[in-house]
Coordinates of C-alpha atoms and ligand atoms in Angstrom, one line a residue:
M7 CA 94.5 -12.5 16.9
S8 CA 91.0 -11.7 16.5
K9 CA 87.7 -12.9 16.7
A10 CA 87.0 -13.3 12.8
Q11 CA 90.7 -14.9 12.2
L12 CA 89.6 -17.3 15.5
K13 CA 87.1 -18.9 13.5
A14 CA 88.4 -18.7 9.7
Q15 CA 91.4 -20.2 11.0
L16 CA 89.6 -22.5 13.1
K17 CA 87.9 -24.0 9.4
A18 CA 90.6 -24.2 7.8
K19 CA 91.5 -26.7 10.4
I20 CA 88.9 -28.6 10.2
E21 CA 88.7 -28.3 6.5
N22 CA 92.1 -30.4 6.0
K23 CA 92.2 -32.2 8.1
T24 CA 94.7 -30.8 10.4
A25 CA 92.5 -30.1 13.9
Q26 CA 93.5 -31.9 16.9
V27 CA 90.1 -34.3 17.5
G28 CA 89.4 -35.2 21.3
I29 CA 87.2 -37.5 22.8
V30 CA 86.1 -36.8 26.2
G31 CA 84.9 -41.0 27.3
L32 CA 85.9 -43.8 25.0
G33 CA 83.1 -46.4 25.6
Y34 CA 79.8 -47.3 23.1
V35 CA 79.7 -44.3 22.0
G36 CA 83.4 -42.7 21.5
L37 CA 85.4 -44.7 20.5
P38 CA 83.8 -46.0 17.5
L39 CA 83.8 -41.9 16.4
A40 CA 87.6 -41.9 16.9
V41 CA 88.0 -44.4 15.2
E42 CA 85.6 -42.5 12.1
F43 CA 87.2 -39.7 12.4
A44 CA 91.3 -41.1 12.4
K45 CA 90.4 -43.2 9.5
A46 CA 88.6 -40.3 7.9
G47 CA 92.3 -38.5 8.3
F48 CA 92.5 -36.7 11.6
T49 CA 94.7 -37.4 14.4
V50 CA 92.8 -37.8 17.4
T51 CA 93.2 -37.7 21.0
G52 CA 90.6 -40.0 23.4
V53 CA 90.6 -39.2 27.2
D54 CA 88.8 -41.2 29.7
V55 CA 89.3 -42.1 33.0
Q56 CA 89.5 -45.5 33.2
A57 CA 93.3 -46.3 33.1
D58 CA 92.7 -50.5 32.0
K59 CA 90.7 -48.5 28.9
V60 CA 93.6 -46.2 27.9
A61 CA 96.3 -48.9 28.4
R62 CA 94.4 -51.3 25.7
L63 CA 94.2 -48.7 23.8
Q64 CA 97.6 -47.6 23.5
K65 CA 98.1 -51.2 22.9
G66 CA 95.9 -51.4 20.0
E67 CA 93.4 -53.5 21.9
S68 CA 89.4 -52.7 20.6
Y69 CA 87.0 -53.6 23.5
V70 CA 83.6 -53.0 21.7
Q71 CA 82.0 -54.9 19.9
D72 CA 81.2 -53.3 16.8
V73 CA 84.9 -51.8 16.9
P74 CA 87.3 -54.8 15.1
N75 CA 91.3 -54.8 16.1
S76 CA 91.7 -54.8 12.8
E77 CA 90.3 -51.6 12.2
L78 CA 91.8 -49.9 15.5
G79 CA 95.2 -51.6 15.7
P80 CA 96.4 -49.7 12.2
L81 CA 95.4 -46.6 13.4
V82 CA 96.7 -46.4 16.8
M83 CA 100.6 -47.9 15.7
A84 CA 99.7 -45.4 13.6
G85 CA 99.4 -43.0 15.5
R86 CA 96.4 -41.4 14.5
I87 CA 94.4 -42.5 17.9
R88 CA 95.7 -41.8 21.0
A89 CA 94.8 -42.3 25.0
T90 CA 95.5 -40.8 28.0
T91 CA 93.1 -40.1 31.1
D92 CA 95.2 -37.4 31.9
F93 CA 92.6 -34.1 30.9
A94 CA 96.0 -31.9 30.4
A95 CA 96.0 -33.3 26.8
V96 CA 93.2 -30.8 25.6
S97 CA 95.6 -28.1 26.0
N98 CA 96.2 -28.7 22.4
L99 CA 93.4 -29.5 21.5
D100 CA 90.5 -28.1 18.3
T101 CA 87.7 -30.1 19.7
V102 CA 86.1 -32.0 22.1
N103 CA 83.7 -34.3 21.6
I104 CA 81.8 -35.3 24.9
C105 CA 80.8 -39.0 25.3
V106 CA 80.1 -39.9 28.9
P107 CA 77.7 -41.9 30.5
T108 CA 74.1 -40.1 31.5
P109 CA 72.8 -42.7 34.4
L110 CA 69.4 -42.3 36.1
R111 CA 70.0 -42.5 39.4
K112 CA 68.1 -44.4 41.8
T113 CA 65.1 -42.2 42.0
K114 CA 64.3 -41.9 38.6
D115 CA 66.1 -38.2 37.7
P116 CA 69.2 -37.8 35.5
D117 CA 72.8 -38.1 36.5
M118 CA 74.5 -34.6 35.6
S119 CA 78.1 -36.3 37.1
Y120 CA 79.2 -37.1 34.7
I121 CA 78.9 -34.2 32.4
I122 CA 80.0 -32.2 34.6
S123 CA 83.1 -33.4 36.0
A124 CA 84.0 -34.3 32.4
A125 CA 83.1 -30.4 31.3
Q126 CA 85.2 -29.3 34.8
E127 CA 88.0 -30.6 33.3
I128 CA 87.9 -29.8 30.1
A129 CA 87.8 -26.3 31.2
R130 CA 91.0 -26.4 33.5
Y131 CA 93.2 -26.5 29.8
F132 CA 89.7 -25.0 27.4
H133 CA 91.1 -22.3 25.7
A134 CA 90.3 -19.7 22.3
G135 CA 89.3 -21.4 19.4
M136 CA 87.6 -24.4 20.4
L137 CA 84.9 -25.9 19.7
V138 CA 83.5 -27.8 22.2
T139 CA 80.4 -30.9 20.8
L140 CA 78.4 -32.8 24.0
E141 CA 77.5 -36.0 22.3
S142 CA 75.9 -37.5 25.6
T143 CA 72.0 -38.0 25.2
T144 CA 70.3 -35.7 28.1
Y145 CA 67.7 -33.4 28.2
P146 CA 67.1 -30.6 26.4
G147 CA 68.8 -27.6 28.3
T148 CA 71.8 -29.3 29.5
T149 CA 74.2 -27.6 27.1
D150 CA 72.9 -24.0 27.7
E151 CA 72.7 -24.5 31.2
L152 CA 74.9 -27.0 32.6
V153 CA 77.9 -26.7 29.9
L154 CA 77.9 -23.1 29.0
P155 CA 78.0 -21.9 31.4
V156 CA 81.2 -23.9 32.9
L157 CA 83.2 -22.8 29.8
E158 CA 81.9 -19.3 29.8
K159 CA 83.7 -19.1 33.5
S160 CA 87.0 -19.1 31.1
G161 CA 86.1 -15.1 30.2
L162 CA 85.9 -16.4 26.6
K163 CA 81.9 -15.6 24.8
V164 CA 80.7 -18.3 22.7
G165 CA 79.8 -18.4 18.8
E166 CA 83.4 -16.2 18.6
D167 CA 86.0 -17.1 21.0
F168 CA 85.1 -20.8 21.2
F169 CA 81.4 -23.2 19.1
L170 CA 79.5 -25.5 22.0
C171 CA 76.6 -28.1 20.3
F172 CA 74.8 -31.0 21.1
S173 CA 74.7 -33.9 19.1
P174 CA 73.1 -36.8 19.9
E175 CA 74.3 -40.4 19.1
R176 CA 72.2 -42.7 17.6
V177 CA 74.4 -45.9 17.3
D178 CA 73.4 -49.0 17.7
P179 CA 75.6 -51.7 19.2
G180 CA 75.6 -54.8 16.7
N181 CA 73.9 -53.0 14.7
P182 CA 75.7 -54.4 10.2
K183 CA 73.8 -52.2 8.1
Y184 CA 74.2 -48.5 10.2
Q185 CA 77.3 -47.4 12.1
T186 CA 78.9 -43.9 13.5
L187 CA 79.9 -43.9 9.5
N188 CA 76.5 -43.7 7.9
I189 CA 74.2 -42.8 10.3
P190 CA 72.4 -39.5 9.7
K191 CA 74.5 -37.4 12.5
V192 CA 71.9 -34.0 13.6
V193 CA 74.3 -31.0 15.1
G194 CA 73.1 -28.0 17.0
G195 CA 74.7 -24.9 18.3
I196 CA 74.4 -22.8 20.9
T197 CA 74.7 -19.4 18.6
P198 CA 74.6 -20.1 14.4
A199 CA 78.3 -19.9 13.8
C200 CA 78.7 -22.3 16.8
T201 CA 75.9 -25.1 14.4
E202 CA 78.0 -24.6 11.3
M203 CA 81.5 -25.0 12.4
G204 CA 79.1 -28.5 14.2
A205 CA 78.0 -29.5 10.7
L206 CA 81.1 -28.4 9.3
F207 CA 83.4 -31.4 12.0
Y208 CA 81.0 -33.5 11.1
S209 CA 80.6 -33.8 7.4
Q210 CA 84.6 -34.0 7.8
A211 CA 84.1 -37.4 8.5
L212 CA 79.8 -39.2 8.9
Q213 CA 78.4 -39.7 5.8
T214 CA 75.3 -37.3 6.8
V215 CA 75.2 -34.1 8.7
V216 CA 71.5 -32.5 9.5
P217 CA 71.6 -28.8 11.1
V218 CA 68.7 -27.6 13.0
S219 CA 68.2 -24.1 14.9
T220 CA 69.6 -25.0 18.6
S221 CA 71.5 -27.3 21.2
S222 CA 68.0 -27.7 22.4
V223 CA 66.1 -29.0 19.2
A224 CA 69.6 -31.5 18.4
E225 CA 69.0 -32.2 22.7
M226 CA 65.0 -33.0 22.2
V227 CA 65.2 -34.9 18.7
K228 CA 67.3 -37.6 20.0
L229 CA 64.9 -37.7 23.2
L230 CA 62.0 -37.8 20.7
E231 CA 63.6 -40.6 18.6
N232 CA 63.7 -43.2 22.4
T233 CA 61.0 -41.9 23.5
F234 CA 58.7 -42.6 19.9
R235 CA 60.8 -46.4 20.4
M236 CA 59.7 -46.6 24.5
I237 CA 56.2 -45.8 24.6
N238 CA 55.7 -48.0 21.3
I239 CA 57.5 -50.7 22.5
G240 CA 55.3 -50.1 25.4
L241 CA 52.1 -50.2 23.9
V242 CA 53.1 -53.9 22.0
N243 CA 53.7 -55.2 25.7
E244 CA 50.3 -54.3 26.8
I245 CA 49.0 -55.6 23.6
A246 CA 50.7 -58.7 24.0
L247 CA 49.4 -59.3 28.1
M248 CA 46.0 -58.2 26.5
C249 CA 46.3 -61.1 24.0
D250 CA 47.3 -63.8 26.3
R251 CA 45.0 -62.8 28.6
I252 CA 42.0 -64.0 25.4
G253 CA 44.1 -67.1 24.1
I254 CA 45.3 -64.8 21.1
N255 CA 49.1 -65.0 19.6
V256 CA 50.5 -61.3 19.0
W257 CA 53.2 -62.6 17.0
E258 CA 50.8 -63.7 14.1
V259 CA 49.0 -60.9 14.7
I260 CA 51.6 -57.9 14.3
D261 CA 53.2 -60.1 11.9
A262 CA 49.3 -59.6 9.6
A263 CA 49.8 -56.1 10.8
A264 CA 52.5 -55.2 9.5
T265 CA 51.5 -55.9 5.3
K266 CA 49.9 -52.4 5.3
P267 CA 51.6 -50.9 3.3
F268 CA 51.8 -47.4 5.4
G269 CA 50.4 -46.1 8.3
F270 CA 52.1 -48.8 10.3
M271 CA 55.1 -49.7 11.6
P272 CA 55.9 -52.7 13.7
F273 CA 57.0 -53.2 17.4
Y274 CA 58.0 -56.2 18.8
P275 CA 56.4 -57.3 22.8
G276 CA 59.7 -59.0 25.0
P277 CA 60.7 -59.6 28.1
G278 CA 60.9 -56.1 29.5
L279 CA 63.0 -53.7 28.1
G280 CA 67.0 -52.9 28.2
G281 CA 70.4 -51.5 27.1
H282 CA 71.6 -47.7 28.1
C283 CA 69.1 -45.6 26.0
I284 CA 65.5 -46.8 25.8
P285 CA 64.6 -47.6 29.7
I286 CA 66.7 -44.1 30.2
D287 CA 66.3 -41.5 28.2
P288 CA 62.5 -41.3 28.8
F289 CA 62.9 -40.1 31.7
Y290 CA 65.1 -37.8 31.5
L291 CA 62.7 -35.9 29.3
S292 CA 59.7 -36.3 32.3
W293 CA 61.8 -34.8 34.6
K294 CA 62.5 -32.1 32.1
T295 CA 59.0 -31.3 31.5
K296 CA 58.2 -31.9 35.0
Q297 CA 59.6 -28.6 36.0
A298 CA 58.0 -26.9 33.4
G299 CA 54.3 -28.0 34.8
I300 CA 54.0 -30.8 32.8
E301 CA 53.4 -34.5 33.8
A302 CA 55.4 -37.3 30.8
R303 CA 51.9 -39.6 31.4
F304 CA 52.5 -41.6 28.0
I305 CA 56.1 -42.1 29.3
E306 CA 55.1 -43.4 32.8
L307 CA 52.6 -45.4 31.4
A308 CA 54.4 -46.8 29.3
G309 CA 57.6 -46.9 31.9
Y310 CA 55.2 -48.9 33.8
I311 CA 54.1 -51.8 31.6
N312 CA 57.8 -52.1 30.4
G313 CA 58.8 -52.9 33.9
Q314 CA 56.0 -55.7 35.0
M315 CA 56.9 -57.4 31.6
P316 CA 60.0 -59.5 33.7
H317 CA 57.4 -60.0 36.1
F318 CA 54.9 -61.4 33.3
V319 CA 58.0 -63.7 32.2
V320 CA 58.6 -65.2 35.4
D321 CA 54.8 -65.3 36.5
K322 CA 54.7 -67.9 32.8
V323 CA 57.4 -69.9 33.1
Q324 CA 56.1 -70.8 37.2
N325 CA 52.3 -71.8 34.9
A326 CA 54.0 -74.0 32.6
L327 CA 55.7 -75.9 35.2
N328 CA 52.5 -75.5 36.9
D329 CA 50.9 -76.9 34.2
H330 CA 53.7 -80.2 34.5
S331 CA 53.3 -80.4 38.0
K332 CA 56.2 -78.4 39.2
P333 CA 56.6 -76.1 41.3
L334 CA 58.9 -73.6 40.1
K335 CA 60.3 -73.1 43.4
G336 CA 63.7 -75.7 43.2
S337 CA 63.0 -75.7 39.6
H338 CA 66.5 -75.8 37.6
I339 CA 65.4 -73.0 35.3
H340 CA 67.9 -72.3 32.1
I341 CA 68.1 -69.0 30.7
A342 CA 69.6 -68.5 26.5
G343 CA 70.4 -65.1 26.6
V344 CA 71.3 -62.3 29.8
A345 CA 72.7 -59.4 27.2
Y346 CA 69.8 -57.0 26.5
K347 CA 69.3 -57.7 23.0
R348 CA 70.8 -60.6 19.9
D349 CA 73.9 -60.6 19.1
I350 CA 75.2 -57.9 21.1
D351 CA 77.5 -57.8 25.2
D352 CA 76.1 -55.1 26.7
V353 CA 73.7 -57.0 29.9
R354 CA 73.6 -52.6 31.0
E355 CA 69.9 -52.7 32.2
S356 CA 69.1 -55.9 31.1
P357 CA 65.5 -57.6 31.2
A358 CA 67.1 -60.9 31.8
L359 CA 69.5 -59.4 35.3
D360 CA 65.1 -58.9 36.6
I361 CA 64.5 -62.3 35.4
I362 CA 67.4 -64.1 37.5
H363 CA 66.9 -61.9 40.7
L364 CA 62.9 -62.6 40.4
L365 CA 63.0 -66.5 39.4
D366 CA 66.4 -66.7 42.1
R367 CA 63.8 -65.2 44.9
R368 CA 61.2 -67.4 44.0
G369 CA 63.4 -70.3 44.6
A370 CA 64.3 -71.3 40.9
K371 CA 67.9 -72.9 40.3
I372 CA 69.2 -70.8 37.2
T373 CA 72.0 -71.6 35.0
Y374 CA 72.7 -69.6 31.8
S375 CA 74.2 -69.4 28.3
D376 CA 75.0 -66.3 26.3
P377 CA 78.2 -66.8 23.3
F378 CA 78.8 -63.0 24.4
V379 CA 78.9 -62.9 28.3
P380 CA 81.0 -65.2 29.8
K381 CA 80.2 -64.3 33.7
I382 CA 77.4 -61.9 35.3
K383 CA 75.8 -60.4 38.6
V384 CA 72.6 -59.6 39.4
D385 CA 71.8 -58.2 42.7
G386 CA 71.3 -60.2 45.8
V387 CA 71.7 -63.7 43.6
K388 CA 75.5 -64.8 43.6
D389 CA 77.6 -64.8 40.9
L390 CA 76.7 -66.4 37.7
T391 CA 78.9 -68.2 34.6
Q392 CA 78.0 -69.1 31.3
H393 CA 77.1 -72.5 30.6
D394 CA 76.5 -74.6 27.5
L395 CA 73.5 -74.4 25.6
L396 CA 72.4 -78.0 24.3
P397 CA 74.0 -79.8 27.9
S398 CA 71.6 -77.9 30.1
A399 CA 68.8 -77.8 28.5
R400 CA 68.9 -81.2 28.9
Q401 CA 69.2 -80.7 32.4
A402 CA 66.9 -78.2 33.2
D403 CA 63.0 -77.9 33.3
C404 CA 62.3 -75.2 31.9
V405 CA 64.4 -73.6 29.4
V406 CA 63.6 -69.0 29.1
I407 CA 64.7 -67.1 25.3
V408 CA 65.2 -64.4 26.6
T409 CA 68.0 -62.9 24.3
D410 CA 67.1 -63.9 21.1
H411 CA 70.9 -65.1 19.3
S412 CA 71.4 -65.8 16.6
Q413 CA 74.2 -67.7 16.8
F414 CA 71.4 -70.7 19.2
D415 CA 70.8 -73.3 17.2
Y416 CA 66.4 -72.9 17.7
A417 CA 65.9 -76.7 16.8
A418 CA 68.7 -78.3 18.8
L419 CA 67.1 -75.9 21.8
L420 CA 63.2 -77.1 20.7
D421 CA 64.8 -80.5 20.9
A422 CA 66.9 -80.6 23.7
S423 CA 64.0 -79.1 26.5
R424 CA 61.3 -80.2 28.2
L425 CA 59.5 -76.8 28.3
I426 CA 60.4 -74.0 26.2
V427 CA 59.4 -70.0 27.5
D428 CA 60.3 -68.6 24.8
T429 CA 59.5 -64.3 25.2
R430 CA 61.1 -63.1 21.3
N431 CA 59.1 -65.9 19.6
A432 CA 62.1 -67.0 18.1
L433 CA 61.0 -70.0 17.6
K434 CA 58.8 -68.8 14.8
G435 CA 57.3 -71.3 12.6
H436 CA 58.3 -74.4 15.2
H437 CA 55.4 -76.4 16.4
S438 CA 55.2 -78.4 19.7
S439 CA 53.3 -78.4 23.1
K440 CA 56.8 -77.4 25.1
I441 CA 56.3 -74.2 23.3
V442 CA 55.2 -71.6 25.6
R443 CA 55.1 -68.2 23.6
L444 CA 54.9 -64.5 24.8
Ligands
LIG504 N1 75.4 -47.3 23.8 C1 74.8 -46.9 23.5 O1 74.1 -48.2 21.9 C2 74.3 -45.5 23.3 C3 73.3 -44.7 22.2 C4 73.3 -43.4 21.8 C5 73.8 -43.0 23.2 N2 74.3 -43.3 23.9 C6 74.6 -42.0 25.2 O2 76.2 -42.0 25.1 C7 76.4 -42.1 26.3 C8 77.8 -42.5 26.0 O3 77.2 -44.1 26.2 P1 78.4 -45.5 26.5 O4 77.0 -46.3 25.5 O5 79.5 -45.6 25.7 O6 78.6 -45.4 27.6 P2 80.2 -46.6 28.7 O7 79.7 -46.6 29.3 O8 80.4 -47.5 27.4 O9 81.7 -45.5 28.1 C9 81.4 -44.0 28.6 C10 83.0 -44.0 28.7 O10 83.6 -42.3 29.3 C11 84.0 -42.6 30.9 N3 84.2 -41.6 31.7 C12 82.9 -41.0 32.9 N4 83.2 -40.4 33.1 C13 84.3 -39.6 32.3 C14 85.1 -38.4 32.4 N5 84.5 -37.8 33.4 N6 85.9 -38.1 32.4 C15 86.3 -38.9 30.7 N7 85.8 -39.9 30.4 C16 84.7 -41.1 31.1 C17 84.1 -44.2 30.7 O11 85.2 -44.3 31.7 C18 83.4 -44.3 30.1 O12 84.7 -45.5 29.4 C19 75.0 -41.7 27.1 O13 75.2 -39.8 27.4 C20 75.0 -42.4 26.9 O14 73.1 -42.7 26.5 C21 74.6 -44.3 24.1

């Protein structure tokens, strides 16, 4: 088959939804994506290295909060989604989206091992006429410099025999308004033909597609978005520290500033950054730019300020107890919410883990409540299981609101607590000498 025929064939399969779609990495990003393509009428094969996830999916059982069993189950039963640990499935696929983790190493360098290993496994079963798209957040140049060489070992030529793109994932777990389907999808290819194929593919299942000129532009888009957020949170955390020092309520300041109809966008302070994106992704950018001789100074500074927030919260707790003539050592501190943000079950990089670790080091006795997180492991601390909020609050010397889940009854919590440190302004509108705000 000629190269032109190969391209026309893939286009036709995508357009008439007979393309066999593959998703490598079935986590918070990969599983919702698999569901959207299955709902759009494609047959989707998920590949993951975790056998337990694959087994649950094969039974139609979801482990991702944003994907209800009622949605997944019928798609699995109808054969629209299947899952396997065997990469040999790639032999029969027309498209593959890579959604594997991109964590940082302890040294804050990117850990590319998951992307490399996924690309190498795909390469073993790679064939002409495929579209491969990397979705994992990463530094600009990854698709071109890391993934392309692995696939080109096949002897196939990008933009002609196969198509390679980067498309950043912007999913916001727990967001009821914006989900995989209606979040605009940016896509950039190694060549213009790759971009065209990638855009055609996503437009079959997602509402809005935003093509950009190259994969590196698409990689940089994601890092701009997350760096913007991280730096603005760093700024507002620093403003919170200033307001605390001079005795001004930072929350009132932000609410009033947010009434400006132009030129201001509110960001809110908190106990520290959490999740798998905002605390991590900007360091992918700073790592890359360092190699080009540019220090990413805003990123380093915001990283430092955000990293200080758990310490600031623990100091607040200690000072609040001392004001009531109690030492932190030996006191019972109850943490309300340990997920990294409201109404989700994810504790990755959650500031609650740092706060618990620091409180434990200072000799406090710790319990926690979180309707989404039945148990947690914290470095150096004995494993904790979740307790009911109000009985624990009644027993505690101090309650710390770390995650403002909407299920918590804040009026009852205030009533039950002797002292309450509120890092999220969850007690907005309540006035009591028991409340210590960030
Ligand atoms: N979670 C989010 O809110 C979010 C949002 C935007 C972007 N991202 C980015 O998307 C990517 C994936 O994140 P996630 O939250 O879905 O991670 P996750 O840990 O929930 O899922 C990743 C999955 O990949 C699997 N995996 C690991 N190595 C593999 C391999 N070699 N082959 C096949 N499967 C493999 C894991 O078993 C896991 O199931 C990351 O780069 C992340 O930064 C995440």
